[in-house]
Amino acid sequence: MENGNIDRFDGLAPALLAWYDAGHRELPWRTEPTPYRVWISEIMLQQTRVEAVKPYFARFIDALPDVYTLANVENERLMKLWEGLGYYSRARNLKAAAERVVRVFAGAIPASREDLLTLPGIGSYTAGAISAFAYNEREPAVDGNVLRVLARLRADDRDVLDPHTKTAVEEELRPYIPEDRPGDFGQAMIEIGAVVCTPKSPRCSECPLRGLCRAHALGAEGSYPVRIKKTPHRTEERTVLVVVSDRSLAICRRPDAGLLAGLWELPNVEGYLSPDEATAYVRREMHLEPLRIEETSPAKHVFTHITWEMRGYRIRVAEPETDVSPFVFADRGTLSRRYAIPTAFAAFLKAL
Ligand code: ADE
């Protein structure tokens, strides 16, 4: 499997750490990476940029220097400290998690991923970050930025929007985390994603991983990470017209692109028409005079991204003399032999 080629992580740690050691941003949660400071900073950094976080981080740590002060802080004061950072549930979760640390873990922020994951507001990335950055455990800390770097490195074609991809990448990365420096390795992954392997216009000429990077070799940095957007499923109401004479049935061809491209269909329009609107349509578009109209049974057809909820009319007309573009008056006897009409219309063809 192309994308599962984990050999591509060979050589990653030495090259990355050499680059990190040659210079990186000095950040307050890096210079003194206690579990509490790493935790608070990672929560703040979830939705806020590094430069914006710095003053909030300093103020927060000054006001609430440990889990006990955080667990006991009044909500008003907590909200005031968080004011301007937004996403206030982050602050509420911090306090709830601090209460749990005090109650369940005797005031010690856990080191294991498993225990960290039991704390409110801590997901896989944050658990990995605390475990690796503060406790030097060999735990992957893979956020969206790290996922981007790793996707480019291996030209990984898996969808990064699929949560399974992240879980798989975490496990694939784990054996490559260096035993002696898990924390620095994790921080260096974040650093390279932030300053070199940026989402737009990555600075490949400055990248220490250039020689290992499959996306770079392919000249396809911009194609990774792969995001497969799911088209939301929608429902459309349609009116289908079964326009028949003694010998023929009105059909028309669908456009060459899109849903049911190029196939033949019964005339149909979006929305539900009244009988008057349906007869007016036949007069206007087909230049035919309806003789009789009756409602057919409704029908439903489910396509991949759309469902048609169809109502129909059977409309009797006199024998047409010529086709009226785009409609073709097909011989009812030879219809199925000559024209491919999709199953979506099957229920209405029964009304012939
Ligand atoms: N963004 C998220 N975590 C970070 C960290 N530890 N350092 C810098 N930026 C980050």
Coordinates of C-alpha atoms and ligand atoms in Angstrom, one line a residue:
M1 CA 0.0 0.0 0.0
E2 CA 1.5 3.3 -1.1
N3 CA 0.1 5.4 1.7
G4 CA 1.0 2.9 4.4
N5 CA 4.6 2.9 3.6
I6 CA 5.9 3.5 7.1
D7 CA 9.5 3.2 6.0
R8 CA 9.1 6.8 5.1
F9 CA 9.5 7.6 8.8
D10 CA 13.0 6.1 8.8
G11 CA 15.4 9.0 9.3
L12 CA 12.7 11.3 10.4
A13 CA 13.7 11.7 14.1
P14 CA 17.5 12.4 13.6
A15 CA 16.9 15.0 10.8
L16 CA 14.1 16.7 12.7
L17 CA 15.9 16.9 16.0
A18 CA 19.1 18.2 14.5
W19 CA 17.1 20.9 12.9
Y20 CA 15.2 21.6 16.1
D21 CA 18.5 21.8 18.1
A22 CA 19.9 24.3 15.6
G23 CA 17.2 26.8 16.6
H24 CA 13.5 27.0 17.5
R25 CA 11.1 29.4 19.1
E26 CA 11.6 29.8 22.9
L27 CA 8.1 29.4 24.3
P28 CA 7.2 29.5 28.0
W29 CA 5.7 26.1 28.0
R30 CA 8.8 24.6 26.3
T31 CA 11.4 26.2 28.6
E32 CA 9.6 24.9 31.7
P33 CA 7.5 22.0 30.5
T34 CA 5.7 21.0 33.8
P35 CA 2.6 18.8 33.3
Y36 CA 0.4 21.7 34.5
R37 CA 2.0 24.3 32.2
V38 CA 2.0 21.9 29.2
W39 CA -1.7 21.1 29.8
I40 CA -2.8 24.8 30.2
S41 CA -0.8 25.9 27.1
E42 CA -2.1 23.1 24.9
I43 CA -5.7 23.8 25.8
M44 CA -5.1 27.5 25.0
L45 CA -3.3 26.7 21.8
Q46 CA -6.2 24.6 20.5
Q47 CA -8.0 27.5 18.9
T48 CA -5.6 30.4 19.5
R49 CA -2.4 31.5 17.9
V50 CA 0.9 31.2 19.8
E51 CA 1.5 35.0 20.0
A52 CA -2.0 35.6 21.3
V53 CA -1.7 32.8 23.8
K54 CA 1.5 34.1 25.4
P55 CA 0.1 36.9 27.6
Y56 CA -2.9 34.9 28.6
F57 CA -0.7 32.0 29.6
A58 CA 1.5 34.2 31.8
R59 CA -1.5 35.8 33.5
F60 CA -3.3 32.4 34.0
I61 CA -0.2 30.7 35.5
D62 CA 0.4 33.7 37.8
A63 CA -3.2 33.7 39.0
L64 CA -3.7 29.9 39.2
P65 CA -0.2 28.3 39.5
D66 CA -1.3 24.7 40.1
V67 CA -4.2 22.2 39.9
Y68 CA -5.4 23.1 43.4
T69 CA -5.9 26.8 42.7
L70 CA -7.5 25.9 39.4
A71 CA -9.9 23.3 41.0
N72 CA -11.0 25.9 43.6
V73 CA -11.2 29.0 41.5
E74 CA -14.5 30.9 41.3
N75 CA -16.2 30.7 37.9
E76 CA -16.3 34.5 37.6
R77 CA -12.6 34.8 38.1
L78 CA -11.8 31.9 35.7
M79 CA -14.0 33.5 33.0
K80 CA -12.2 36.8 33.5
L81 CA -8.9 35.1 33.0
W82 CA -10.2 33.5 29.9
E83 CA -11.9 36.6 28.6
G84 CA -10.9 37.2 25.0
L85 CA -9.7 33.7 24.2
G86 CA -13.1 32.5 23.3
Y87 CA -14.5 28.9 23.4
Y88 CA -15.3 29.2 27.1
S89 CA -16.1 25.5 27.4
R90 CA -12.3 25.0 27.3
A91 CA -12.0 26.9 30.6
R92 CA -14.9 25.1 32.2
N93 CA -13.4 21.8 31.2
L94 CA -10.0 22.9 32.7
K95 CA -11.6 23.5 36.0
A96 CA -13.6 20.2 35.9
A97 CA -10.5 18.3 35.0
A98 CA -8.5 19.9 37.8
E99 CA -11.2 18.9 40.2
R100 CA -10.9 15.3 39.0
V101 CA -7.1 15.4 39.2
V102 CA -7.4 16.4 42.8
R103 CA -10.2 13.9 43.7
V104 CA -9.0 10.9 41.7
F105 CA -5.3 11.4 41.1
A106 CA -4.3 13.0 44.4
G107 CA -3.4 16.2 42.7
A108 CA -0.9 14.7 40.3
I109 CA -1.7 15.2 36.6
P110 CA -1.4 11.7 35.1
A111 CA 1.4 10.6 32.9
S112 CA -0.4 7.9 31.0
R113 CA -2.4 8.5 27.9
E114 CA -5.1 6.3 29.2
D115 CA -5.6 8.3 32.5
L116 CA -5.3 11.6 30.7
L117 CA -8.1 10.7 28.4
T118 CA -10.4 10.4 31.4
L119 CA -10.1 14.2 32.0
P120 CA -12.7 16.6 30.5
G121 CA -11.4 18.5 27.5
I122 CA -8.4 16.2 26.9
G123 CA -8.5 14.3 23.6
S124 CA -5.9 12.1 21.9
Y125 CA -3.6 15.0 20.9
T126 CA -3.5 16.7 24.2
A127 CA -3.1 13.5 26.1
G128 CA -0.1 12.6 23.9
A129 CA 1.3 16.1 24.3
I130 CA 1.2 16.1 28.1
S131 CA 2.5 12.6 28.2
A132 CA 5.4 13.3 25.8
F133 CA 6.3 16.9 26.5
A134 CA 6.0 16.8 30.3
Y135 CA 6.8 13.2 31.1
N136 CA 9.0 12.2 28.2
E137 CA 6.8 9.2 27.5
R138 CA 7.0 7.7 24.0
E139 CA 3.5 8.9 23.0
P140 CA 2.5 10.4 19.7
A141 CA 1.1 14.0 19.8
V142 CA -0.6 14.3 16.4
D143 CA -2.7 17.3 15.8
G144 CA -3.9 18.7 12.4
N145 CA -0.5 20.3 11.8
V146 CA 1.5 17.3 12.5
L147 CA -0.9 15.2 10.4
R148 CA -0.2 17.6 7.5
V149 CA 3.6 17.1 7.8
L150 CA 3.3 13.4 8.0
A151 CA 0.9 13.2 5.1
R152 CA 3.3 15.1 2.9
L153 CA 6.3 13.1 4.1
R154 CA 4.6 9.9 2.8
A155 CA 2.3 11.3 0.1
D156 CA -0.4 9.7 2.2
D157 CA -3.6 9.4 0.2
R158 CA -5.8 8.7 3.2
D159 CA -8.5 11.2 4.1
V160 CA -7.3 13.4 7.0
L161 CA -10.9 14.3 7.8
D162 CA -11.6 10.7 8.6
P163 CA -10.8 10.2 12.3
H164 CA -9.5 6.6 11.6
T165 CA -6.6 8.2 9.6
K166 CA -5.4 10.1 12.6
T167 CA -5.6 7.0 14.9
A168 CA -3.7 4.9 12.3
V169 CA -1.0 7.6 11.8
E170 CA -0.5 7.9 15.6
E171 CA 0.2 4.1 15.8
E172 CA 2.4 4.2 12.7
L173 CA 4.5 7.0 14.2
R174 CA 4.9 5.5 17.7
P175 CA 7.8 3.2 16.9
Y176 CA 9.8 6.1 15.4
I177 CA 9.6 8.3 18.5
P178 CA 13.2 8.4 19.8
E179 CA 13.6 6.8 23.2
D180 CA 15.8 9.5 24.6
R181 CA 13.8 12.6 23.5
P182 CA 10.1 12.0 23.0
G183 CA 9.2 15.4 24.3
D184 CA 11.6 17.3 22.0
F185 CA 10.5 15.1 19.1
G186 CA 6.9 16.0 19.6
Q187 CA 7.7 19.7 20.0
A188 CA 9.8 19.6 16.9
M189 CA 7.0 18.0 14.9
I190 CA 4.8 21.0 16.0
E191 CA 7.6 23.4 15.2
I192 CA 8.2 22.2 11.7
G193 CA 4.5 22.3 10.9
A194 CA 4.2 25.8 12.2
V195 CA 7.3 27.4 10.6
V196 CA 8.3 25.3 7.6
C197 CA 5.7 22.8 6.4
T198 CA 2.9 25.4 6.5
P199 CA -0.5 24.7 5.0
K200 CA 0.0 27.2 2.1
S201 CA 3.4 27.8 0.4
P202 CA 5.6 25.5 2.5
R203 CA 9.2 26.5 2.7
C204 CA 10.6 23.3 1.3
S205 CA 14.0 24.8 0.5
E206 CA 14.5 25.3 4.2
C207 CA 13.1 21.9 5.2
P208 CA 15.4 19.4 6.9
L209 CA 13.1 16.6 5.8
R210 CA 13.2 17.6 2.1
G211 CA 15.2 14.5 1.1
L212 CA 12.8 12.2 2.8
C213 CA 9.6 13.8 1.6
R214 CA 7.6 11.9 -1.0
A215 CA 5.2 14.8 -1.7
H216 CA 8.2 17.0 -2.4
A217 CA 9.8 14.4 -4.7
L218 CA 6.5 14.3 -6.6
G219 CA 6.2 18.1 -6.6
A220 CA 2.9 17.7 -5.0
E221 CA 3.1 19.3 -1.6
G222 CA -0.1 21.2 -2.3
S223 CA -2.0 18.0 -2.8
Y224 CA -1.5 16.9 0.7
P225 CA -3.1 16.4 3.2
V226 CA -6.0 14.8 1.3
R227 CA -9.4 16.0 2.4
I228 CA -12.4 14.2 1.1
K229 CA -15.4 16.4 1.6
K230 CA -18.5 14.4 2.0
T231 CA -21.3 15.9 -0.1
P232 CA -24.2 16.2 2.2
H233 CA -27.3 14.2 1.3
R234 CA -30.3 16.3 0.3
T235 CA -33.8 15.7 -0.6
E236 CA -35.5 17.2 -3.7
E237 CA -39.2 17.3 -4.5
R238 CA -39.9 16.6 -8.2
T239 CA -42.9 16.3 -10.4
V240 CA -42.7 13.6 -13.2
L241 CA -44.9 13.9 -16.2
V242 CA -46.0 10.7 -18.0
V243 CA -47.2 12.3 -21.3
V244 CA -48.8 9.6 -23.4
S245 CA -50.7 9.3 -26.6
D246 CA -52.0 6.0 -28.1
R247 CA -48.6 5.2 -29.7
S248 CA -46.0 7.3 -28.0
L249 CA -44.5 8.6 -24.7
A250 CA -42.6 11.8 -24.2
I251 CA -39.0 11.4 -23.1
C252 CA -35.9 13.7 -23.1
R253 CA -32.2 13.3 -22.6
R254 CA -30.4 14.3 -19.5
P255 CA -27.4 16.6 -19.7
D256 CA -24.0 15.0 -20.5
A257 CA -22.6 15.8 -17.0
G258 CA -23.9 15.2 -13.5
L259 CA -26.6 12.9 -12.1
L260 CA -27.6 10.2 -14.6
A261 CA -25.6 11.9 -17.3
G262 CA -26.7 11.3 -20.9
L263 CA -29.5 8.9 -20.0
W264 CA -33.1 9.3 -21.1
E265 CA -35.8 10.3 -18.7
L266 CA -39.5 11.2 -18.3
P267 CA -40.0 15.0 -18.4
N268 CA -39.7 16.2 -14.8
V269 CA -39.3 19.4 -12.9
E270 CA -38.2 20.5 -9.5
G271 CA -41.0 21.1 -7.0
Y272 CA -44.5 19.8 -6.9
L273 CA -46.8 21.1 -9.7
S274 CA -50.6 21.4 -9.3
P275 CA -52.6 19.7 -12.1
D276 CA -53.1 23.1 -13.7
E277 CA -49.4 23.8 -13.6
A278 CA -48.7 20.4 -15.1
T279 CA -51.1 20.9 -18.0
A280 CA -49.8 24.4 -18.6
Y281 CA -46.2 22.9 -18.8
V282 CA -47.3 20.4 -21.5
R283 CA -48.9 23.2 -23.5
R284 CA -46.0 25.6 -23.1
E285 CA -43.1 23.2 -23.5
M286 CA -44.4 20.5 -25.8
H287 CA -47.0 22.5 -27.7
L288 CA -49.6 19.7 -27.1
E289 CA -53.1 19.9 -25.8
P290 CA -53.7 17.8 -22.7
L291 CA -56.9 15.7 -23.1
R292 CA -56.9 14.1 -19.6
I293 CA -54.8 14.3 -16.5
E294 CA -54.6 12.0 -13.5
E295 CA -52.3 11.8 -10.6
T296 CA -50.1 8.7 -10.4
S297 CA -48.8 7.1 -7.2
P298 CA -45.8 8.9 -5.7
A299 CA -42.4 7.4 -5.8
K300 CA -39.1 7.9 -4.1
H301 CA -35.6 7.2 -5.4
V302 CA -32.4 7.4 -3.3
F303 CA -29.2 8.3 -5.2
T304 CA -25.8 8.6 -3.4
H305 CA -26.1 12.3 -2.6
I306 CA -29.7 13.1 -3.3
T307 CA -33.1 11.6 -2.8
W308 CA -35.9 12.4 -5.2
E309 CA -39.4 12.5 -3.6
M310 CA -41.5 12.3 -6.7
R311 CA -45.1 12.9 -7.5
G312 CA -46.5 12.3 -11.0
Y313 CA -49.2 13.0 -13.5
R314 CA -50.3 10.8 -16.3
I315 CA -51.3 13.2 -19.1
R316 CA -53.1 12.0 -22.2
V317 CA -52.4 13.9 -25.4
A318 CA -53.4 13.5 -29.1
E319 CA -50.8 11.8 -31.3
P320 CA -48.0 14.4 -31.8
E321 CA -47.0 15.1 -35.4
T322 CA -43.4 15.9 -34.7
D323 CA -40.9 15.9 -31.9
V324 CA -40.6 19.3 -30.0
S325 CA -37.0 19.7 -28.8
P326 CA -35.8 18.7 -26.3
F327 CA -38.6 16.1 -26.1
V328 CA -38.8 13.0 -28.2
F329 CA -42.1 11.1 -28.7
A330 CA -40.9 7.6 -28.5
D331 CA -42.8 4.6 -29.7
R332 CA -44.2 2.9 -26.7
G333 CA -43.7 -0.5 -28.2
T334 CA -40.0 -0.1 -28.9
L335 CA -39.2 2.2 -25.9
S336 CA -37.2 -0.2 -23.7
R337 CA -35.3 -1.5 -26.7
R338 CA -34.0 1.8 -27.8
Y339 CA -33.8 4.0 -24.8
A340 CA -32.0 3.6 -21.4
I341 CA -34.3 5.1 -18.8
P342 CA -33.0 4.9 -15.3
T343 CA -34.7 2.9 -12.5
A344 CA -35.6 6.2 -10.8
F345 CA -38.5 6.4 -13.2
A346 CA -39.6 2.8 -13.1
A347 CA -42.6 3.4 -10.9
F348 CA -44.0 5.9 -13.5
L349 CA -43.4 3.7 -16.5
K350 CA -45.7 1.3 -14.8
A351 CA -48.4 4.0 -15.2
L352 CA -48.1 3.8 -19.0
Ligands
ADE1 N1 0.5 24.6 19.0 C1 -0.1 23.6 19.7 N2 0.8 23.1 20.6 C2 1.9 23.9 20.5 C3 3.2 23.9 21.1 N3 3.4 23.0 22.1 N4 4.1 24.8 20.7 C4 3.8 25.7 19.8 N5 2.6 25.7 19.1 C5 1.7 24.8 19.5

